[in-house]
Coordinates of C-alpha atoms in Angstrom, one line a residue:
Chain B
X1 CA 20.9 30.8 -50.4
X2 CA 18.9 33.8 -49.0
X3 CA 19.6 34.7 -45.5
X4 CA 16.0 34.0 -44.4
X5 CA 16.1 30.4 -45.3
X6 CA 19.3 29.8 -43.4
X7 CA 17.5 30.9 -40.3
X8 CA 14.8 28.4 -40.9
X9 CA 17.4 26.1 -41.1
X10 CA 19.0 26.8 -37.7
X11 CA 15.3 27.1 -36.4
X12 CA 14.6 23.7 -37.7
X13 CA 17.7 22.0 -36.2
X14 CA 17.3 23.8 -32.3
X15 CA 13.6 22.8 -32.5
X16 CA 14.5 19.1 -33.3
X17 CA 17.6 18.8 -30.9
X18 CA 15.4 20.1 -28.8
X19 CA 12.6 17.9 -29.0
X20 CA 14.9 15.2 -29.3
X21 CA 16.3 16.0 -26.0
X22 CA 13.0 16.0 -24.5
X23 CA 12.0 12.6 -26.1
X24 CA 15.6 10.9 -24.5
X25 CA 15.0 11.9 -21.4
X26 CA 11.2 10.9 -21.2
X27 CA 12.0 7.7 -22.4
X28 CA 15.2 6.6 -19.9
X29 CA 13.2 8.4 -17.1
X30 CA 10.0 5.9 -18.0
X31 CA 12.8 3.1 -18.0
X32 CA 15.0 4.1 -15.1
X33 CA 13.0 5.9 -12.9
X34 CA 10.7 3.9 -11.0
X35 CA 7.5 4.8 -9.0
X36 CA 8.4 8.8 -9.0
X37 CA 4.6 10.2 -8.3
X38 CA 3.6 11.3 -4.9
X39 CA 0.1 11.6 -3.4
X40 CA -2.5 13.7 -4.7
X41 CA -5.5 15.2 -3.8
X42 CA -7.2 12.5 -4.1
X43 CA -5.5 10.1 -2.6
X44 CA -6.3 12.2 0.4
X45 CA -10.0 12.2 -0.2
X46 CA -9.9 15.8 -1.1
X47 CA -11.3 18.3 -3.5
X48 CA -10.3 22.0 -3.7
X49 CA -13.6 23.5 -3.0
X50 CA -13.4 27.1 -4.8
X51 CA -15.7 29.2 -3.7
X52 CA -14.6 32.6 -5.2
X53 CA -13.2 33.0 -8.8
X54 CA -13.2 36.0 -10.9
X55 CA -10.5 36.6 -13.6
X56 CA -10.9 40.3 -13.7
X57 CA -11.1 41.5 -10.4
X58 CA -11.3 45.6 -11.5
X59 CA -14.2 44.7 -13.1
X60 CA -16.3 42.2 -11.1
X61 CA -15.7 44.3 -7.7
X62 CA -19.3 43.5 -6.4
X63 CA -18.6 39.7 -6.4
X64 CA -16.5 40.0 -2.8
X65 CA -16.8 37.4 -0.6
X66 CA -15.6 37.9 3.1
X67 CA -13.0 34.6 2.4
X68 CA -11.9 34.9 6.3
X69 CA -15.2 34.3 7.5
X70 CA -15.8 31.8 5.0
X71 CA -12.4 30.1 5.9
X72 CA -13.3 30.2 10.1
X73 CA -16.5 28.7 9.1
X74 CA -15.0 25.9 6.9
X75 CA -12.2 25.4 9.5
X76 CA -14.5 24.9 12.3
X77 CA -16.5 22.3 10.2
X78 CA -13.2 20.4 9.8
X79 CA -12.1 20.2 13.0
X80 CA -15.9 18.9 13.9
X81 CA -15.6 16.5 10.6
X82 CA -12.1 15.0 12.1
X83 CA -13.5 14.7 15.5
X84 CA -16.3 12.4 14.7
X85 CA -14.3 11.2 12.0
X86 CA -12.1 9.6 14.9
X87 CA -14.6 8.5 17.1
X88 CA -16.4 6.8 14.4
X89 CA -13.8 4.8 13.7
X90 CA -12.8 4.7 17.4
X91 CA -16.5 3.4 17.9
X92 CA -16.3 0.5 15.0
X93 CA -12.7 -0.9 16.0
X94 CA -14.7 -1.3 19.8
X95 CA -17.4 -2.9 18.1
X96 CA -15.9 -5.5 16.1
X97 CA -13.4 -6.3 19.2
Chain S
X1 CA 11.1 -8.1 25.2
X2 CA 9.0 -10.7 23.3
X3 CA 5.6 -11.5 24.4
X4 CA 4.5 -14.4 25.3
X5 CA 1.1 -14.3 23.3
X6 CA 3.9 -14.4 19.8
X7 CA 4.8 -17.8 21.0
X8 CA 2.6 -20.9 19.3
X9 CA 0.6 -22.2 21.5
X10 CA 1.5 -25.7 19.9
X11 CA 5.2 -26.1 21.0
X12 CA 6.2 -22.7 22.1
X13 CA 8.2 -21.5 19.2
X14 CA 8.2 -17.9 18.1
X15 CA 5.1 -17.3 15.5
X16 CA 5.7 -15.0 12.4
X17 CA 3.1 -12.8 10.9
X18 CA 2.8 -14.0 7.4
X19 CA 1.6 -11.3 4.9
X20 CA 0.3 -14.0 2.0
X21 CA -2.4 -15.8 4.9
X22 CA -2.5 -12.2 7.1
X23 CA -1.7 -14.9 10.1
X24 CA 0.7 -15.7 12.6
X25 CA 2.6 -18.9 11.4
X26 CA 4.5 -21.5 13.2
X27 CA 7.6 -22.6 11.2
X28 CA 8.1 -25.4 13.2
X29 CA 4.7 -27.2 13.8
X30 CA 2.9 -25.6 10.5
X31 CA 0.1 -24.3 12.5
X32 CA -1.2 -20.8 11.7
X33 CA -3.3 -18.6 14.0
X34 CA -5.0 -14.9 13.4
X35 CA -3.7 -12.0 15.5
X36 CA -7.3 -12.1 17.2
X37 CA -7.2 -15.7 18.3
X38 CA -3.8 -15.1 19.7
X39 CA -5.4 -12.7 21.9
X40 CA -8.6 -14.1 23.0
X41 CA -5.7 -17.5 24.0
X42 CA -3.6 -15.1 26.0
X43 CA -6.9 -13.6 27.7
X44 CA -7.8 -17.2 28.3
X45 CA -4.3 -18.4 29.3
X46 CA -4.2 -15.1 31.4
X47 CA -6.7 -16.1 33.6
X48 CA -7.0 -19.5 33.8
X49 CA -3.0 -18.6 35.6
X50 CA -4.6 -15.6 37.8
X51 CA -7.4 -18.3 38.9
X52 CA -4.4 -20.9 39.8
X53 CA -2.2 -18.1 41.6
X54 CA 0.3 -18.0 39.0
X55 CA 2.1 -15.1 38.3
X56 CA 2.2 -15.1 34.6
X57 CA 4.4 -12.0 34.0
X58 CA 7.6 -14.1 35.2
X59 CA 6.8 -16.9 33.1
X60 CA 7.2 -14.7 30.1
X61 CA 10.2 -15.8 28.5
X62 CA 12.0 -13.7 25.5
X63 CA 15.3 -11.2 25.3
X64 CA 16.7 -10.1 28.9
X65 CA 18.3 -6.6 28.8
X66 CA 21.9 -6.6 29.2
X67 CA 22.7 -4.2 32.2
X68 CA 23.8 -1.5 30.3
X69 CA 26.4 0.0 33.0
X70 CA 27.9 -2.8 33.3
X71 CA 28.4 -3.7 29.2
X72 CA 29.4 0.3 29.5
X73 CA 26.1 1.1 27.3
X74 CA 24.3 4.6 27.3
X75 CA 20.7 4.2 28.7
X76 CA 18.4 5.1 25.6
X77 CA 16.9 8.0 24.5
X78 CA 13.2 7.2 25.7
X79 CA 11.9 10.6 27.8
X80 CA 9.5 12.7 28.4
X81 CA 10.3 15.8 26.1
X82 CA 10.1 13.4 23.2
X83 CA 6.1 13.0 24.4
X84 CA 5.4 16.3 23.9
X85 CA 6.6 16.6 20.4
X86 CA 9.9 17.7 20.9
X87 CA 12.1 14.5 19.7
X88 CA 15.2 13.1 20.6
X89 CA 17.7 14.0 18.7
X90 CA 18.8 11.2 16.2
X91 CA 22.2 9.3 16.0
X92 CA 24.7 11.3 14.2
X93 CA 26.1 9.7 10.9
X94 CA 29.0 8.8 12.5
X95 CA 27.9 7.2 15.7
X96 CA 25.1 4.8 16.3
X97 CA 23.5 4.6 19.6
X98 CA 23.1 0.6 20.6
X99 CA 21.7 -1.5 23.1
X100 CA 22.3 -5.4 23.8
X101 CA 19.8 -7.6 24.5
X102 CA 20.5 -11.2 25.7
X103 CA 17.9 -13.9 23.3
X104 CA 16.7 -16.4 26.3
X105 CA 16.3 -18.6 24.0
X106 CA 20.0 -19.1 23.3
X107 CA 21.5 -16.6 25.0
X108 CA 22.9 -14.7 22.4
X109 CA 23.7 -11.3 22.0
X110 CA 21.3 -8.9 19.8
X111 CA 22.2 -5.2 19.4
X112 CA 19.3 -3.0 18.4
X113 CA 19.6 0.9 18.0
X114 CA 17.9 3.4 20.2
X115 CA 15.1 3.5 17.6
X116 CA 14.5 -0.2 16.6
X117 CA 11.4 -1.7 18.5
X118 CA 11.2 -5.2 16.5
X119 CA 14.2 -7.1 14.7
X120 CA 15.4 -10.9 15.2
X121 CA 18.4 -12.7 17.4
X122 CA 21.3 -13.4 14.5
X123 CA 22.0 -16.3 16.0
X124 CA 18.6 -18.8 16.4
X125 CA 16.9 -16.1 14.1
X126 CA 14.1 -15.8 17.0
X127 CA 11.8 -12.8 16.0
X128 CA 11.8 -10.6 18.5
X129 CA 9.4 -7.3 20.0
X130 CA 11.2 -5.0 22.2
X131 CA 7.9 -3.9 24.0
X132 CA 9.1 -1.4 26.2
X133 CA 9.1 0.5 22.8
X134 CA 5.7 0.4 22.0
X135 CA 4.5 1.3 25.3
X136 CA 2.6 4.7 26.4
X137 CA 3.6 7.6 24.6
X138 CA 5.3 5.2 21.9
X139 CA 2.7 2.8 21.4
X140 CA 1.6 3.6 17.8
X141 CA -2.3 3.9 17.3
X142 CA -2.7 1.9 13.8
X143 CA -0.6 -0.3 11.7
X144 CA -1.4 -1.7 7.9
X145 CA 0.3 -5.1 8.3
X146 CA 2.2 -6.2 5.3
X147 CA 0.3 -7.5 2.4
X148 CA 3.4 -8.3 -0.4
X149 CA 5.9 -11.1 1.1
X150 CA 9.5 -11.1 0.5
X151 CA 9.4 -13.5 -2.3
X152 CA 7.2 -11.1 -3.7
X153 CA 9.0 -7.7 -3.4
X154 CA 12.4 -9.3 -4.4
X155 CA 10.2 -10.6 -7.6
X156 CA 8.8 -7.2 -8.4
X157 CA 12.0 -5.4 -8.2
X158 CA 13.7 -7.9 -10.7
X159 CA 10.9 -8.0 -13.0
X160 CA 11.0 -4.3 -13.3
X161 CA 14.5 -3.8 -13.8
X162 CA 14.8 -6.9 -16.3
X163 CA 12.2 -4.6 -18.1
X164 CA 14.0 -1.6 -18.1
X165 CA 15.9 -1.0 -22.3
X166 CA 18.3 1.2 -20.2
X167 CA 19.3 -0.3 -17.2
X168 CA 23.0 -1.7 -17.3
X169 CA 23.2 -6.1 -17.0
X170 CA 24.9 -5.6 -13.8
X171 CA 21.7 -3.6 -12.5
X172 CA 19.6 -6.3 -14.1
X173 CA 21.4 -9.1 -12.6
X174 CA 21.8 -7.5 -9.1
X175 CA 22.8 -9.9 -6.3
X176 CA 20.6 -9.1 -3.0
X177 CA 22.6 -7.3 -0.2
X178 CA 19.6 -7.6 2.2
X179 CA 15.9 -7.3 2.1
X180 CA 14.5 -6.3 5.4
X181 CA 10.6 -5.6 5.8
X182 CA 10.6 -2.8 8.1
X183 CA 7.8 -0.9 9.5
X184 CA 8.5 2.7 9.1
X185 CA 6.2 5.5 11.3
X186 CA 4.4 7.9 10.3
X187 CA 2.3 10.6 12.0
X188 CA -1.3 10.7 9.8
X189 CA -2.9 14.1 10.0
X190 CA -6.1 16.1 8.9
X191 CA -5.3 19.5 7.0
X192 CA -7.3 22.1 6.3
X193 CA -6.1 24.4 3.9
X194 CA -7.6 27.6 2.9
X195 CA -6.3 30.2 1.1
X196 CA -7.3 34.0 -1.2
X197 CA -5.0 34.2 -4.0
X198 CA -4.3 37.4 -6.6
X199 CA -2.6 36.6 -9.6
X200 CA -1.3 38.9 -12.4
X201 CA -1.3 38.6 -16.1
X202 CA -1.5 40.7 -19.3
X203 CA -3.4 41.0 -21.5
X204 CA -3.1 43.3 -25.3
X205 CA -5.0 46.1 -25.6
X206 CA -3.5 47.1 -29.1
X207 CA -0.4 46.3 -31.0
X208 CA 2.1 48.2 -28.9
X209 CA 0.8 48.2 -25.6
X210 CA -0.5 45.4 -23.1
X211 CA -2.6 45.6 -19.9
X212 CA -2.4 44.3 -16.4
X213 CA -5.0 42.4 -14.9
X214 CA -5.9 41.0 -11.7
X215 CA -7.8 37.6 -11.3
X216 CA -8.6 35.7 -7.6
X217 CA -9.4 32.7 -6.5
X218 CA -10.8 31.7 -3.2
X219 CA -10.7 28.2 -2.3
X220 CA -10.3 25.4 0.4
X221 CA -9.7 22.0 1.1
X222 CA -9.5 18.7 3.9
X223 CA -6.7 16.3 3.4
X224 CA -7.5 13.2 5.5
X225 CA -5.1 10.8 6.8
X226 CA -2.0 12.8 5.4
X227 CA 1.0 10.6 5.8
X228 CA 3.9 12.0 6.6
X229 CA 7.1 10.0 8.1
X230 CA 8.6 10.2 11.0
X231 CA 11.8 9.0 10.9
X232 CA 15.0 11.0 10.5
X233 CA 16.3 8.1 9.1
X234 CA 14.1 7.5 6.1
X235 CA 14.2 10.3 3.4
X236 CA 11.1 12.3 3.3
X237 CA 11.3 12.1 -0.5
X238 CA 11.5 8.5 -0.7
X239 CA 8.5 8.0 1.9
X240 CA 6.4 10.2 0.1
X241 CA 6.9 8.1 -3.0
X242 CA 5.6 4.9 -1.7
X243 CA 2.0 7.0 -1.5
X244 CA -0.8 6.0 -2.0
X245 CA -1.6 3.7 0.9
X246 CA -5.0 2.1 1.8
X247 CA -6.0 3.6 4.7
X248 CA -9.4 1.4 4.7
X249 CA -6.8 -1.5 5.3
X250 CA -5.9 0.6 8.6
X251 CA -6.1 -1.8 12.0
X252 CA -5.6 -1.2 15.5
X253 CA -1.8 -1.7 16.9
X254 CA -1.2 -4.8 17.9
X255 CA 2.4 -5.6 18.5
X256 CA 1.8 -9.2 16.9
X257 CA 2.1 -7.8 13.5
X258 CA 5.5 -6.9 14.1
X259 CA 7.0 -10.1 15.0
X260 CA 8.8 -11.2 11.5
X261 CA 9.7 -7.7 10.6
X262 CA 12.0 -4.7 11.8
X263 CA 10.3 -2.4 13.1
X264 CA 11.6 1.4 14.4
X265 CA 9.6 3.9 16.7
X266 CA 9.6 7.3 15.8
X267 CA 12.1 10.0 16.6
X268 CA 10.4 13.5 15.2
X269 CA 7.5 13.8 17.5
X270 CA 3.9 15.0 16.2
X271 CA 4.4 18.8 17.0
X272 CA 7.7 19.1 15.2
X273 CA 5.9 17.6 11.3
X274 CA 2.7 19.7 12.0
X275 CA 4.2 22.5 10.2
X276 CA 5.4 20.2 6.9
X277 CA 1.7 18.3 6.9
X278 CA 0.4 22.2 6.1
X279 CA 3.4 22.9 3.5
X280 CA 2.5 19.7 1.9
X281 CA -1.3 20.5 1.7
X282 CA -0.3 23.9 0.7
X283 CA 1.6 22.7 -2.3
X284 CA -1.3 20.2 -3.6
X285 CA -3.9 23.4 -2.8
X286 CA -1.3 25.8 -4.8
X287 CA -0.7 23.3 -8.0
X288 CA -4.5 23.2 -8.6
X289 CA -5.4 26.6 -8.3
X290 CA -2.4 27.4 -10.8
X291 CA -3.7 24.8 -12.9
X292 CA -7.1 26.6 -12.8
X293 CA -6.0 29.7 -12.9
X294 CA -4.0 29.1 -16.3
X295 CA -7.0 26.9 -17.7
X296 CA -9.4 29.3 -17.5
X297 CA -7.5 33.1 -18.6
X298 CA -7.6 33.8 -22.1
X299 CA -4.3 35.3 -22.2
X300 CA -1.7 33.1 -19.8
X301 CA 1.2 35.8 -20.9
X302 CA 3.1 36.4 -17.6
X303 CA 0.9 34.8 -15.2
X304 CA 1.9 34.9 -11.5
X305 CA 1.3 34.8 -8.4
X306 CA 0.8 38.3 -6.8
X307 CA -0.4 37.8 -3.4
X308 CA -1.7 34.9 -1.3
X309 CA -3.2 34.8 2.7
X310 CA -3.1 31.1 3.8
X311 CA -4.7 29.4 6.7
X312 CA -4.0 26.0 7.7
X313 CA -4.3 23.9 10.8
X314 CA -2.7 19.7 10.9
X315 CA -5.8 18.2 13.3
X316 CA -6.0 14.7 15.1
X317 CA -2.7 13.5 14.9
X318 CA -2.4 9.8 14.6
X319 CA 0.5 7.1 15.3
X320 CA 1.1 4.9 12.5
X321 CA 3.3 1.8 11.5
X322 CA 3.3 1.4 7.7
X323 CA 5.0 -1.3 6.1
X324 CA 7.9 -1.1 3.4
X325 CA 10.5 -3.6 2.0
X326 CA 13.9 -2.4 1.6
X327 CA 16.2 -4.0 -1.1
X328 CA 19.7 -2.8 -1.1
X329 CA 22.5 -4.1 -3.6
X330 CA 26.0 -2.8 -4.9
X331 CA 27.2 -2.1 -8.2
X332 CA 30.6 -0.5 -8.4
X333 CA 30.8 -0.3 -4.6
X334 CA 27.6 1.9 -5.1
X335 CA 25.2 1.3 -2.8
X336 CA 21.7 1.4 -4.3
X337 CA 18.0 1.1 -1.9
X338 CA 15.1 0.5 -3.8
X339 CA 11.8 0.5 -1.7
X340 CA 8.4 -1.5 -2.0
X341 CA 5.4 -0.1 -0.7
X342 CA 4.4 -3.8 1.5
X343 CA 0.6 -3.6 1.0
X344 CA 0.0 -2.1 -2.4
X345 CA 3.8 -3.5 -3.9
X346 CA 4.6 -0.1 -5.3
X347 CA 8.0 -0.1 -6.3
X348 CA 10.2 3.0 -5.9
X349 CA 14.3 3.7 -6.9
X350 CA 16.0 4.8 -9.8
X351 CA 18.9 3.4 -11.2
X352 CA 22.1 4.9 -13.6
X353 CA 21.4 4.4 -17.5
X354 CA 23.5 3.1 -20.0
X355 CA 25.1 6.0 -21.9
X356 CA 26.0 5.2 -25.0
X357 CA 22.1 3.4 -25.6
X358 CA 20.6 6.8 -24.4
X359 CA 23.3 8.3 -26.8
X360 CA 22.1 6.4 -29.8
X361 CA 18.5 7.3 -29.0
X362 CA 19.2 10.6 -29.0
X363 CA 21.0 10.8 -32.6
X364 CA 18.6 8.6 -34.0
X365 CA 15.5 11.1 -32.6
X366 CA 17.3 14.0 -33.5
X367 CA 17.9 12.8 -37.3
X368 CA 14.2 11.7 -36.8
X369 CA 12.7 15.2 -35.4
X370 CA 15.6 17.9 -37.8
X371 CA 15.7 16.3 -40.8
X372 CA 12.0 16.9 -41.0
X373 CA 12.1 20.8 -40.4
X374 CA 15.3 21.1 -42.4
X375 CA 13.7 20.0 -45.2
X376 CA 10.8 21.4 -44.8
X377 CA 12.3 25.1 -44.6
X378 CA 14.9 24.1 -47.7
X379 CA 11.6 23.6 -49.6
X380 CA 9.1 25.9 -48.4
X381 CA 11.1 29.0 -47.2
X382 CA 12.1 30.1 -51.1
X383 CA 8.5 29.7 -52.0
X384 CA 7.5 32.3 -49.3
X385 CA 10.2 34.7 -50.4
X386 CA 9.1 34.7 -53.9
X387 CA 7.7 38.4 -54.7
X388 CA 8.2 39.4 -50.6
X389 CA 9.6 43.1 -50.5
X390 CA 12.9 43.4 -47.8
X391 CA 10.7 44.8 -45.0
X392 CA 8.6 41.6 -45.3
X393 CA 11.6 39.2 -45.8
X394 CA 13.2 40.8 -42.2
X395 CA 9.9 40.2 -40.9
X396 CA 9.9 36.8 -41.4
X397 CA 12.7 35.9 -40.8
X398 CA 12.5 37.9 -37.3
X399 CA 9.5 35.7 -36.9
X400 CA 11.6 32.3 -37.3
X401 CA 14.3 33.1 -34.9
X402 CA 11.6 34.4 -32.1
X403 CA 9.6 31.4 -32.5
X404 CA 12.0 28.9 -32.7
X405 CA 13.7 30.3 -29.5
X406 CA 10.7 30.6 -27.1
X407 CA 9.3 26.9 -28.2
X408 CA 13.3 25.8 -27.7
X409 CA 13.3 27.8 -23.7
X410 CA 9.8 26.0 -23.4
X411 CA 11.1 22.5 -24.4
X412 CA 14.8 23.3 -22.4
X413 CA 12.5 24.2 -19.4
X414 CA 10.3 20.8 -19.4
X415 CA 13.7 18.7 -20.0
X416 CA 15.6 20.2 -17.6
X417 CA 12.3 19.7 -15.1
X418 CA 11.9 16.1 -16.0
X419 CA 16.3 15.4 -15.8
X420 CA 16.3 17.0 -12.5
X421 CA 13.8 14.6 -11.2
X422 CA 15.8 11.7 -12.0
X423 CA 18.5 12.6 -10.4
X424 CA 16.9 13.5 -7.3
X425 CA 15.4 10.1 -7.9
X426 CA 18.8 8.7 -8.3
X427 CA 20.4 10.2 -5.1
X428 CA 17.2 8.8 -2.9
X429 CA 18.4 5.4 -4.2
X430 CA 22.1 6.0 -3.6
X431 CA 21.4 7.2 -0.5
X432 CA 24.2 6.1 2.3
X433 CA 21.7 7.1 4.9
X434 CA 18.9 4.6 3.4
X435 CA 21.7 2.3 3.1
X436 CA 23.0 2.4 6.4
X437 CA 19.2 2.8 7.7
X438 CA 18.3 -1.0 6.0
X439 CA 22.0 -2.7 6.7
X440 CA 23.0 -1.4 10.4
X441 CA 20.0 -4.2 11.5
X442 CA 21.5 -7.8 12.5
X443 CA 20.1 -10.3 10.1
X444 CA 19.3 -13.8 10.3

């Protein structure tokens, strides 16, 4: 047997064990592990608003946005947004008493 | 101290809330009233006794404090540091702060600890409300009542573990310790999250040599209502699971819901959790840019963070009671907590697996997933080599081993990932803390 085909061999067997592994543990941690997500995003109402992308940044120098300014203006908007948020429901749990 | 407006109006027994009508119910006469007709009754009763002269606060009947230097009692841990976010300092592990409170109803003795504000007399089983705990500072500013009952928790718990091809019989077949329905608090924030990103990655530029890149992402985000708990005694990992809650369902405090559950005030105060409500938001805010950030590059090789300049501020924080059933059972002297969220019935808690059924799995998928590829390079591999010259034989088979042993780091990585979980999982369960947390309360 050449030497090539025994290292298919041993590749063939690491990559099953392997995957084997991997399919055992999914499949007790689906059967013994109960309930293991957390909140997301959106369980929290919230989307990640991106406002600057750029994958090459050498290149695409020109698209620059000022983030901090962006980020005081956004953060101001969000303490305004929880404010009112607050009194809203402030104002409807008055109401309905 | 329990309030008179918990008392049916009927015959003067303590009223429950009861999660399946949303109502307080009156074991004794059957009768059943809302938690708003309760108060517009007290109001009434309130001042038909003012127009009569009668001073109504000493006609409240309920749980008389024992005098705690006489019973040799430390006074509790109730001051004013702990209103400006700093926090008492919880009970150690090995001592528990308790108080004694005399049930005027039959005059026995009920110890709560310095955090407990509802829990019932062991002796008549009288729910009680220890008000002075939900007063100024402490009194919380919503509550989701409970929605599941205790028939229905302990029936989702052993439904899922009956279901469960690798939890042991004796898991299956568990024999309740207790199952107390305890409001936990939380403090509920809103986080804004902001944040500039660099990452690094490379990219080929010919055969031999690769290229660094830069690529950005600006971004930000509001989490509202962020939950986050605050109680030492409740693992934060635990907590977090029983997410999502409806926070539509959110209502005004009003002690009344507490009267038929435990109930325990907080202990971390709202300054000291401002700094984990960002970490958490930070977290969700750095997952999806990563996410992004890997979708969208054509070459992901060595993709990493580089630099990052967050901003983030925890507004409006907010007092909440939230409820969750705790179930807690032994196997093997092993104490084991599972939790249910109490208004959507999420179930949380992972249990030990049967080894030699995870064993036989295991063989079985691994004569399943190598017998394949064996084969396949018995048969194919001497085909290839037919008419390859040595320099293209070492090639190839320099191209096997590589290959084989990045997809094996990749598929080592995502197990190791996914068996680390469960036994995180498995020590929230196992948790003497928990345990201690649910049992240290006097039952009925």
């Amino acid at each position: 047997m050449h030497f090539v085909t025994i290292i298919g061999i041993v590749a063939g067997a690491a990559v099953g064990l392997a995957l084997a592994l991997f399919f055992t543990v999914c499949i007790v941690k689906k059967s013994n592990d109960i309930g293991d997500s957390m909140g997301t995003l959106r369980d929290f109402h919230s989307n990640v608003n991106v406002f600057d992308s750029s994958n090459d940044v050498d290149k695409d120098r020109s698209s620059y946005i000022n983030t901090n300014q962006v980020f005081r203006e956004h953060l101001y908007e969000a303490i305004e947004e929880a404010q009112k948020r607050e009194e809203k429901r402030k104002a409807v749990k008055q109401l309905r008493r | 101290m329990i309030n008179e407006k918990y008392r049916c109006p009927g015959c003067g027994v303590a009223m429950e809330f009861d999660p399946a009508t949303q109502k307080l119910h009156c074991e004794f006469c059957n009768s059943s009233y809302t938690v708003k007709e309760m108060e517009t009754m007290q109001e009434e009763m309130k001042a038909a006794m003012e127009k009569h002269g009668i001073d109504y606060t000493k006609e409240i009947p309920g749980f008389a404090e024992s005098d705690p230097e006489a019973s040799g009692e430390e006074a509790p841990a109730d001051n004013a540091s702990e209103a400006a976010g700093a926090g008492s300092s919880p009970a150690t592990s090995e001592t528990i702060q308790m108080r004694v409170l005399h049930c005027n109803s039959c005059g026995g003795e009920l110890a709560v600890t310095d955090t407990e504000a509802s829990s019932f007399c062991p002796f008549c089983g009288q729910a009680t409300v220890v008000t002075e705990r939900l007063e100024g500072w402490l009194k919380p500013d919503y509550i989701i009542p409970f929605k599941v009952t205790k028939e229905e928790a302990e029936q989702t718990i052993r439904k899922r573990l009956k279901k469960g091809f690798f939890i042991p019989r004796k898991i299956k077949n568990f024999e309740t310790e207790c199952l107390r329905g305890i409001y936990v608090p939380f403090w509920m924030y809103d986080v804004y999250y902001g944040d500039t990103q660099y990452w690094t990655y490379e990219v080929n530029r010919n055969r031999y040599f690769s290229q660094t890149k830069h690529c950005r992402r600006s971004g930000d985000c509001t989490l509202l209502d962020m939950t986050l708990d605050a109680s030492s005694l409740v693992p934060d990992g635990s907590s977090q699971r029983l997410e999502p809650y409806d926070m539509s369902e959110l209502k005004k405090f009003d002690a009344a819901y507490l009267s038929g559950f435990y109930s325990n005030r907080h202990d971390m105060g709202a300054k000291q959790l401002e700094q984990l409500a960002i970490q958490r938001a930070a977290n969700l805010f750095d997952a999806y840019i990563e996410k992004d950030v890997k979708n969208s590059l054509t070459s992901r090789r060595n993709a990493k963070l580089f630099s990052s300049d967050p901003i983030g501020k925890a507004m409006n924080p907010r007092y909440a009671l939230l409820p969750v059933w705790f179930l807690t059972f032994r196997t093997d002297d092993e104490p084991h907590t599972i939790l249910v969220n109490g208004q959507t019935g999420k179930m949380v808690g992972a249990v030990p697996y049967v080894k030699w059924k995870a064993v036989t799995l295991f063989l079985l998928l691994l004569a399943l997933c190598s017998a394949p590829l064996v084969l396949l390079s018995l048969i194919v591999i001497p085909f290839l080599l037919d008419g390859m010259d040595p320099e293209e034989k070492a090639k190839l088979a320099w191209q096997l081993g590589a290959g084989s042993a990045v997809l094996v780091t990749l598929v080592w990585r995502a197990v190791w990932k996914r068996y680390d979980a469960m036994t995180k999982s498995r020590e929230l369960t196992e948790s003497k803390v928990t345990n201690r947390f649910v049992r240290e309360r006097q039952g009925r």
